[in-house]
Tab-separated table of C-alpha atoms and ligand atoms in Angstrom:
chain	number	residue	atom	x	y	z
G	1	MET	CA	-19.256	133.159	14.163
G	2	GLU	CA	-18.624	130.508	16.851
G	3	GLN	CA	-18.727	126.931	15.543
G	4	PRO	CA	-21.677	124.925	16.841
G	5	VAL	CA	-21.379	121.787	18.953
G	6	LEU	CA	-23.082	118.742	17.439
G	7	VAL	CA	-25.230	116.572	19.716
G	8	LEU	CA	-26.530	113.132	18.692
G	9	GLY	CA	-29.242	111.925	21.075
G	10	ALA	CA	-30.431	115.470	21.848
G	11	THR	CA	-34.067	114.383	22.276
G	12	GLY	CA	-33.075	111.842	24.936
G	13	PHE	CA	-32.963	112.052	28.716
G	14	VAL	CA	-29.308	113.116	29.015
G	15	GLY	CA	-29.209	114.795	25.594
G	16	ARG	CA	-31.827	117.402	26.533
G	17	ARG	CA	-29.896	118.314	29.661
G	18	LEU	CA	-26.674	118.526	27.677
G	19	VAL	CA	-28.239	120.915	25.147
G	20	ALA	CA	-29.400	123.115	28.054
G	21	ALA	CA	-25.928	123.006	29.646
G	22	LEU	CA	-24.201	123.883	26.361
G	23	LEU	CA	-26.533	126.847	25.860
G	24	ALA	CA	-25.947	127.980	29.449
G	25	ALA	CA	-22.203	127.924	28.694
G	26	ASP	CA	-22.837	130.157	25.631
G	27	HIS	CA	-22.264	127.523	22.965
G	28	ARG	CA	-24.243	127.214	19.772
G	29	VAL	CA	-25.739	123.751	19.289
G	30	ARG	CA	-26.635	121.612	16.307
G	31	CYS	CA	-28.735	118.481	16.874
G	32	LEU	CA	-29.099	115.506	14.563
G	33	VAL	CA	-32.674	114.361	15.216
G	34	ARG	CA	-34.682	111.533	13.694
G	35	ASP	CA	-38.026	113.243	14.280
G	36	PRO	CA	-38.047	117.057	14.360
G	37	GLN	CA	-41.497	116.931	16.014
G	38	ARG	CA	-39.884	115.384	19.087
G	39	ALA	CA	-37.301	118.182	19.047
G	40	ARG	CA	-39.721	121.130	18.607
G	41	ASP	CA	-38.994	122.450	22.073
G	42	LEU	CA	-35.232	122.308	21.493
G	43	ALA	CA	-35.165	124.556	18.428
G	44	GLY	CA	-34.247	128.171	19.042
G	45	ASP	CA	-31.953	131.046	18.132
G	46	ARG	CA	-28.805	129.170	19.009
G	47	VAL	CA	-30.036	125.629	18.323
G	48	GLU	CA	-30.169	124.264	14.804
G	49	LEU	CA	-31.877	120.962	13.933
G	50	VAL	CA	-30.667	118.656	11.180
G	51	GLN	CA	-33.084	115.852	10.409
G	52	GLY	CA	-31.592	112.399	10.032
G	53	ASP	CA	-30.712	109.022	11.446
G	54	MET	CA	-27.165	108.292	12.604
G	55	LEU	CA	-27.251	105.264	10.291
G	56	ASP	CA	-27.620	107.627	7.321
G	57	ALA	CA	-24.024	108.577	6.465
G	58	ALA	CA	-25.093	111.559	4.335
G	59	ALA	CA	-27.180	113.051	7.164
G	60	VAL	CA	-24.337	112.631	9.661
G	61	GLU	CA	-21.910	114.197	7.194
G	62	GLN	CA	-24.192	117.198	6.749
G	63	ALA	CA	-24.631	117.576	10.516
G	64	ALA	CA	-20.876	117.405	11.214
G	65	GLU	CA	-19.887	120.206	8.841
G	66	SER	CA	-17.913	122.988	10.598
G	67	VAL	CA	-18.656	121.819	14.136
G	68	HIS	CA	-16.372	122.400	17.099
G	69	ALA	CA	-17.007	119.013	18.751
G	70	VAL	CA	-19.414	116.077	18.682
G	71	HIS	CA	-21.257	114.566	21.669
G	72	PHE	CA	-22.656	111.064	21.108
G	73	LEU	CA	-25.452	110.305	23.609
G	74	VAL	CA	-27.466	107.832	21.592
G	75	HIS	CA	-29.184	104.837	23.120
G	76	THR	CA	-30.127	102.099	20.683
G	77	LEU	CA	-32.684	100.485	22.998
G	78	SER	CA	-35.341	102.012	20.780
G	79	ARG	CA	-36.983	101.466	17.406
G	80	GLN	CA	-34.243	101.239	14.784
G	81	SER	CA	-34.275	101.065	10.991
G	82	ARG	CA	-31.813	98.118	11.258
G	83	ARG	CA	-33.175	95.305	13.396
G	84	ASP	CA	-31.319	92.444	11.761
G	85	VAL	CA	-28.141	93.215	13.703
G	86	ASP	CA	-27.224	93.389	17.363
G	87	PHE	CA	-28.003	96.683	19.145
G	88	MET	CA	-24.281	97.184	19.826
G	89	GLU	CA	-23.608	96.914	16.095
G	90	VAL	CA	-26.272	99.555	15.430
G	91	GLU	CA	-24.466	101.893	17.835
G	92	GLN	CA	-21.087	101.106	16.265
G	93	ALA	CA	-22.448	101.683	12.753
G	94	GLY	CA	-23.683	105.133	13.847
G	95	LEU	CA	-20.349	105.924	15.474
G	96	ARG	CA	-18.442	104.857	12.354
G	97	ASN	CA	-20.517	107.378	10.382
G	98	VAL	CA	-19.658	110.027	12.984
G	99	VAL	CA	-15.923	109.218	12.872
G	100	ASP	CA	-15.883	109.258	9.041
G	101	ALA	CA	-17.776	112.560	8.902
G	102	ALA	CA	-15.520	114.113	11.552
G	103	ARG	CA	-12.391	113.097	9.631
G	104	ARG	CA	-13.763	114.511	6.380
G	105	HIS	CA	-14.625	117.837	8.023
G	106	GLY	CA	-11.466	118.044	10.147
G	107	VAL	CA	-13.400	117.820	13.446
G	108	ARG	CA	-11.071	116.508	16.166
G	109	ARG	CA	-13.185	116.274	19.313
G	110	LEU	CA	-15.627	113.437	20.120
G	111	LEU	CA	-17.252	112.672	23.484
G	112	TYR	CA	-19.072	109.368	23.914
G	113	LEU	CA	-21.439	108.587	26.785
G	114	THR	CA	-21.605	104.957	27.803
G	115	ALA	CA	-21.879	103.299	31.239
G	116	ILE	CA	-19.830	102.012	34.163
G	117	GLY	CA	-19.133	98.310	33.766
G	118	THR	CA	-17.630	98.597	30.295
G	119	ALA	CA	-14.609	96.290	30.000
G	120	PRO	CA	-13.262	93.692	27.550
G	121	ASP	CA	-13.788	91.011	30.227
G	122	ALA	CA	-17.079	92.390	31.612
G	123	ALA	CA	-19.530	89.778	32.831
G	124	SER	CA	-22.338	91.202	30.695
G	125	SER	CA	-22.463	91.115	26.891
G	126	TRP	CA	-23.310	94.838	26.732
G	127	GLY	CA	-20.272	95.665	28.884
G	128	ARG	CA	-18.018	93.721	26.505
G	129	GLY	CA	-19.755	95.178	23.418
G	130	ARG	CA	-19.298	98.725	24.589
G	131	ALA	CA	-15.645	98.036	25.389
G	132	ARG	CA	-15.188	97.087	21.715
G	133	THR	CA	-16.879	100.357	20.752
G	134	GLU	CA	-14.501	102.344	22.980
G	135	GLN	CA	-11.496	100.558	21.456
G	136	MET	CA	-12.732	101.421	17.975
G	137	LEU	CA	-13.067	105.090	18.981
G	138	PHE	CA	-9.667	105.311	20.685
G	139	ALA	CA	-8.108	103.849	17.523
G	140	SER	CA	-9.861	106.419	15.307
G	141	GLY	CA	-7.193	109.112	15.612
G	142	LEU	CA	-9.747	111.620	16.952
G	143	ASP	CA	-9.451	113.260	20.396
G	144	VAL	CA	-11.935	110.988	22.135
G	145	THR	CA	-13.245	111.128	25.706
G	146	VAL	CA	-15.588	108.508	27.128
G	147	LEU	CA	-17.759	109.196	30.173
G	148	ARG	CA	-19.255	106.273	32.065
G	149	PRO	CA	-22.094	106.948	34.535
G	150	GLY	CA	-23.821	104.372	36.745
G	151	MET	CA	-27.362	105.361	37.821
G	152	ILE	CA	-28.247	108.747	36.341
G	153	VAL	CA	-30.566	110.585	38.724
G	154	GLY	CA	-33.027	112.894	37.003
G	155	HIS	CA	-36.690	113.067	36.043
G	156	GLY	CA	-37.404	111.197	32.819
G	157	GLY	CA	-34.502	108.758	32.903
G	158	ASP	CA	-35.075	105.077	32.190
G	159	GLY	CA	-33.306	103.882	35.331
G	160	PHE	CA	-34.476	106.650	37.646
G	161	GLY	CA	-38.024	106.274	36.265
G	162	MET	CA	-38.160	102.895	38.034
G	163	ILE	CA	-37.208	104.643	41.293
G	164	GLU	CA	-39.713	107.474	40.835
G	165	ARG	CA	-42.546	105.027	40.131
G	166	GLY	CA	-41.478	102.686	42.915
G	167	ALA	CA	-41.363	105.459	45.503
G	168	ARG	CA	-44.915	106.547	44.712
G	169	THR	CA	-46.579	103.098	44.889
G	170	PRO	CA	-47.178	100.525	47.640
G	171	VAL	CA	-45.562	97.786	45.487
G	172	ALA	CA	-42.404	98.598	43.523
G	173	MET	CA	-41.474	96.470	40.484
G	174	ILE	CA	-37.697	96.372	40.194
G	175	MET	CA	-35.737	95.355	37.126
G	176	ALA	CA	-32.307	95.131	38.784
G	177	GLY	CA	-30.482	92.771	41.099
G	178	ARG	CA	-31.576	92.891	44.752
G	179	ARG	CA	-27.963	93.470	45.825
G	180	THR	CA	-26.625	95.274	42.726
G	181	ARG	CA	-25.054	98.600	43.729
G	182	PHE	CA	-24.925	101.665	41.508
G	183	ARG	CA	-22.776	104.771	41.693
G	184	THR	CA	-25.271	107.629	41.391
G	185	VAL	CA	-24.807	110.843	39.426
G	186	ALA	CA	-27.130	113.835	39.048
G	187	VAL	CA	-28.046	114.278	35.398
G	188	ASP	CA	-27.019	117.949	35.498
G	189	ASP	CA	-23.610	117.052	36.956
G	190	LEU	CA	-23.162	114.602	34.100
G	191	ALA	CA	-24.178	117.177	31.484
G	192	GLY	CA	-21.886	119.738	33.148
G	193	ALA	CA	-18.964	117.295	33.020
G	194	LEU	CA	-19.523	116.726	29.285
G	195	VAL	CA	-19.445	120.494	28.687
G	196	GLN	CA	-16.301	121.038	30.785
G	197	LEU	CA	-14.348	118.130	29.351
G	198	MET	CA	-15.157	119.183	25.782
G	199	ASP	CA	-12.314	121.728	25.895
G	200	GLU	CA	-10.029	119.831	28.263
G	201	PRO	CA	-6.973	118.380	26.494
G	202	ARG	CA	-6.096	116.316	29.592
G	203	ALA	CA	-9.235	114.277	28.869
G	204	HIS	CA	-8.198	113.314	25.343
G	205	GLY	CA	-7.849	109.566	24.764
G	206	ARG	CA	-9.252	108.698	28.196
G	207	HIS	CA	-12.329	107.105	29.711
G	208	PHE	CA	-13.736	108.158	33.074
G	209	ASP	CA	-16.241	106.641	35.471
G	210	VAL	CA	-18.329	109.553	36.724
G	211	GLY	CA	-20.540	110.116	39.728
G	212	SER	CA	-20.978	110.988	43.369
G	213	ASP	CA	-19.720	109.069	46.405
G	214	ASP	CA	-23.230	107.700	47.018
G	215	ILE	CA	-23.409	104.045	46.012
G	216	LEU	CA	-26.795	102.422	46.551
G	217	THR	CA	-29.021	99.550	45.479
G	218	VAL	CA	-32.231	100.358	43.624
G	219	GLY	CA	-34.187	99.289	46.729
G	220	GLN	CA	-32.257	101.791	48.861
G	221	MET	CA	-32.781	104.545	46.282
G	222	ILE	CA	-36.528	103.849	46.251
G	223	ASP	CA	-36.746	103.896	50.044
G	224	GLU	CA	-34.898	107.216	50.253
G	225	ALA	CA	-37.173	108.692	47.581
G	226	ALA	CA	-40.275	107.370	49.361
G	227	ALA	CA	-39.072	108.885	52.662
G	228	HIS	CA	-38.482	112.206	50.888
G	229	LEU	CA	-42.103	112.093	49.664
G	230	GLY	CA	-43.338	111.232	53.169
G	231	ARG	CA	-44.404	107.737	52.099
G	232	ARG	CA	-43.787	104.282	53.581
G	233	PRO	CA	-41.115	102.155	51.924
G	234	PRO	CA	-42.906	100.050	49.298
G	235	LEU	CA	-42.940	96.271	49.068
G	236	LYS	CA	-40.341	95.366	46.469
G	237	LEU	CA	-40.872	92.818	43.711
G	238	TYR	CA	-37.711	91.928	41.813
G	239	LEU	CA	-38.651	90.822	38.302
G	240	PRO	CA	-37.049	87.454	37.519
G	241	ARG	CA	-34.366	88.266	34.957
G	242	ARG	CA	-34.366	84.725	33.545
G	243	ALA	CA	-38.044	84.992	32.664
G	244	VAL	CA	-37.540	88.426	31.079
G	245	ALA	CA	-34.512	87.048	29.172
G	246	ALA	CA	-36.680	84.223	27.810
G	247	LEU	CA	-39.244	86.762	26.601
G	248	ALA	CA	-36.617	89.206	25.309
G	249	PRO	CA	-36.762	88.268	21.587
G	250	VAL	CA	-40.563	88.709	21.588
G	251	LEU	CA	-40.337	92.052	23.410
G	252	GLU	CA	-37.599	93.277	21.048
G	253	ARG	CA	-39.627	92.356	17.941
G	254	ALA	CA	-42.805	93.928	19.322
G	255	ALA	CA	-41.018	97.205	20.107
G	256	GLY	CA	-39.049	97.280	16.833
G	257	MET	CA	-35.783	97.167	18.777
G	258	PRO	CA	-32.595	95.647	17.385
G	259	LYS	CA	-31.504	92.200	18.531
G	260	GLY	CA	-30.188	91.990	22.087
G	261	ALA	CA	-31.603	95.358	23.171
G	262	VAL	CA	-33.544	93.731	26.022
G	263	ALA	CA	-31.588	90.469	26.295
G	264	GLY	CA	-28.273	92.273	26.827
G	265	PHE	CA	-29.612	93.955	29.941
G	266	VAL	CA	-31.042	90.875	31.611
G	267	GLY	CA	-28.548	88.235	30.502
G	268	PRO	CA	-25.592	86.754	32.412
G	269	GLY	CA	-23.599	89.338	34.365
G	270	SER	CA	-26.347	91.965	34.201
G	271	ASP	CA	-26.598	92.025	38.000
G	272	ALA	CA	-22.935	93.072	38.485
G	273	ASP	CA	-22.299	96.224	40.545
G	274	LEU	CA	-21.960	99.468	38.526
G	275	VAL	CA	-19.635	101.350	40.858
G	276	GLY	CA	-16.274	101.965	39.160
G	277	ASP	CA	-13.842	104.619	40.385
G	278	ALA	CA	-14.974	108.221	39.966
G	279	SER	CA	-11.893	109.835	41.547
G	280	PRO	CA	-9.724	110.390	38.402
G	281	ILE	CA	-12.258	112.730	36.777
G	282	ARG	CA	-12.685	114.921	39.860
G	283	SER	CA	-9.440	116.883	39.363
G	284	LEU	CA	-10.645	117.940	35.891
G	285	LEU	CA	-13.989	119.311	37.074
G	286	SER	CA	-14.559	122.685	38.692
G	287	ARG	CA	-16.947	121.490	41.389
G	288	PRO	CA	-17.640	118.269	43.276
G	289	PRO	CA	-20.761	116.265	42.362
G	290	ILE	CA	-23.910	116.533	44.462
G	291	GLY	CA	-25.000	113.443	46.382
G	292	TYR	CA	-27.956	111.121	45.787
G	293	ARG	CA	-30.373	112.834	48.189
G	294	GLU	CA	-29.971	116.269	46.662
G	295	ALA	CA	-30.137	114.892	43.113
G	296	MET	CA	-33.195	112.750	43.914
G	297	ALA	CA	-35.010	115.691	45.571
G	298	ALA	CA	-34.362	117.856	42.490
G	299	ALA	CA	-35.566	115.075	40.175
G	300	LEU	CA	-38.784	114.533	42.143
G	301	ALA	CA	-39.394	118.299	42.234
G	302	ASN	CA	-39.000	118.413	38.430
G	303	ALA	CA	-41.651	115.711	38.113
G	304	SER	CA	-44.331	117.671	39.923
V	401	NAP	N1	-30.603	106.603	31.417
V	401	NAP	C1	-29.759	106.070	32.279
V	401	NAP	O1	-30.072	105.866	33.458
V	401	NAP	C2	-28.349	105.720	31.843
V	401	NAP	C3	-27.470	105.138	32.769
V	401	NAP	C4	-26.156	104.857	32.379
V	401	NAP	C5	-25.741	105.152	31.080
V	401	NAP	N2	-26.627	105.692	30.206
V	401	NAP	C6	-26.131	105.968	28.832
V	401	NAP	O2	-26.384	107.304	28.471
V	401	NAP	C7	-26.594	107.371	27.054
V	401	NAP	C8	-27.856	108.180	26.786
V	401	NAP	O3	-28.931	107.532	27.451
V	401	NAP	P1	-30.370	108.208	27.616
V	401	NAP	O4	-30.992	107.562	28.796
V	401	NAP	O5	-30.266	109.691	27.543
V	401	NAP	O6	-31.084	107.663	26.290
V	401	NAP	P2	-32.552	107.972	25.738
V	401	NAP	O7	-33.314	108.867	26.637
V	401	NAP	O8	-33.146	106.660	25.367
V	401	NAP	O9	-32.242	108.788	24.404
V	401	NAP	C9	-31.630	108.164	23.327
V	401	NAP	C10	-31.411	109.165	22.213
V	401	NAP	O10	-30.809	108.459	21.117
V	401	NAP	C11	-31.488	108.860	19.936
V	401	NAP	N3	-31.364	107.814	18.927
V	401	NAP	C12	-31.645	106.490	19.046
V	401	NAP	N4	-31.395	105.856	17.890
V	401	NAP	C13	-30.961	106.794	17.025
V	401	NAP	C14	-30.551	106.759	15.668
V	401	NAP	N5	-30.569	105.606	14.962
V	401	NAP	N6	-30.159	107.913	15.068
V	401	NAP	C15	-30.146	109.077	15.764
V	401	NAP	N7	-30.523	109.193	17.049
V	401	NAP	C16	-30.934	108.052	17.680
V	401	NAP	C17	-32.928	109.029	20.401
V	401	NAP	O11	-33.631	109.766	19.427
V	401	NAP	P3	-35.246	109.608	19.198
V	401	NAP	O12	-35.864	110.735	20.003
V	401	NAP	O13	-35.409	109.773	17.747
V	401	NAP	O14	-35.636	108.228	19.689
V	401	NAP	C18	-32.701	109.811	21.687
V	401	NAP	O15	-32.437	111.159	21.419
V	401	NAP	C19	-26.669	105.923	26.569
V	401	NAP	O16	-25.432	105.566	26.020
V	401	NAP	C20	-26.901	105.120	27.831
V	401	NAP	O17	-26.361	103.818	27.779
V	401	NAP	C21	-27.921	105.994	30.544
């Protein structure tokens, strides 16, 4: 029988779309999920659920047995069993469990989803933290591929949720720099790229920025979405990042998030452009990405 593909983060925004894309490409899927209730709708003939936290080495080991490849799409900006450490360290601890389990079971292939703006000298602490994570993975000896999106366009996403809400109200609250530009990518294009690159040896040991040629500010994305809905462009209120940064420790404790989960996204350098260079990945993919307008229209249609 065909080996399943393991997905961590399957109950998340991108993870759900990846599971659907893997099934559409005739793969079997295994998901490591913290709460099977949240994954009820994922379970099916060709989808197996293993209950567990990525910080539980035994659960990860069980989930990684006899799999063809592992996709890591976890976001640690959520309630975590370890709150004493930085949210980047939580992610790295989970990835170390994945690498150890993969080595023990002879699994070679690991795909890690992160974000544009990852670099050892990035202005933001999360950009530098995730660069350390990538270095750890590339040194693991596994066949690793890292995909870095900017703004992921799809219903239910954290970033695109701000655009959906903003487009439907007279006053949009924006948690991003007024001039910060994002490369946009349709969530299904991103999921499709993860599926295609899974069996692409030319992608081993490489990281790729991914996305369309449409590079926009959040304000521009909101205005285009509002126009699509036949609404006036809303008034835009940019939340002061310094004030949010000052409140970050309180917000993190209240939400049970690990340290830095909020602060890392509003601290110094968090208003840098997330554009990157998406041309290297294009030659490895079978079709070009769709643009912002088409992706946004599909996302808004999914919401209704
Ligand atoms: N959303 C965006 O616009 C965007 C943009 C650029 C890059 N990205 C990157 O894309 C990746 C996925 O983001 P997303 O928006 O899909 O995230 P998401 O919707 O917040 O989903 C996160 C997933 O991680 C799982 N998870 C969290 N902690 C876990 C743990 N300790 N053990 C096991 N599973 C755990 C969650 O499971 P539960 O259901 O149990 O909470 C959920 O399935 C992230 O690396 C993010 O940085 C996202």
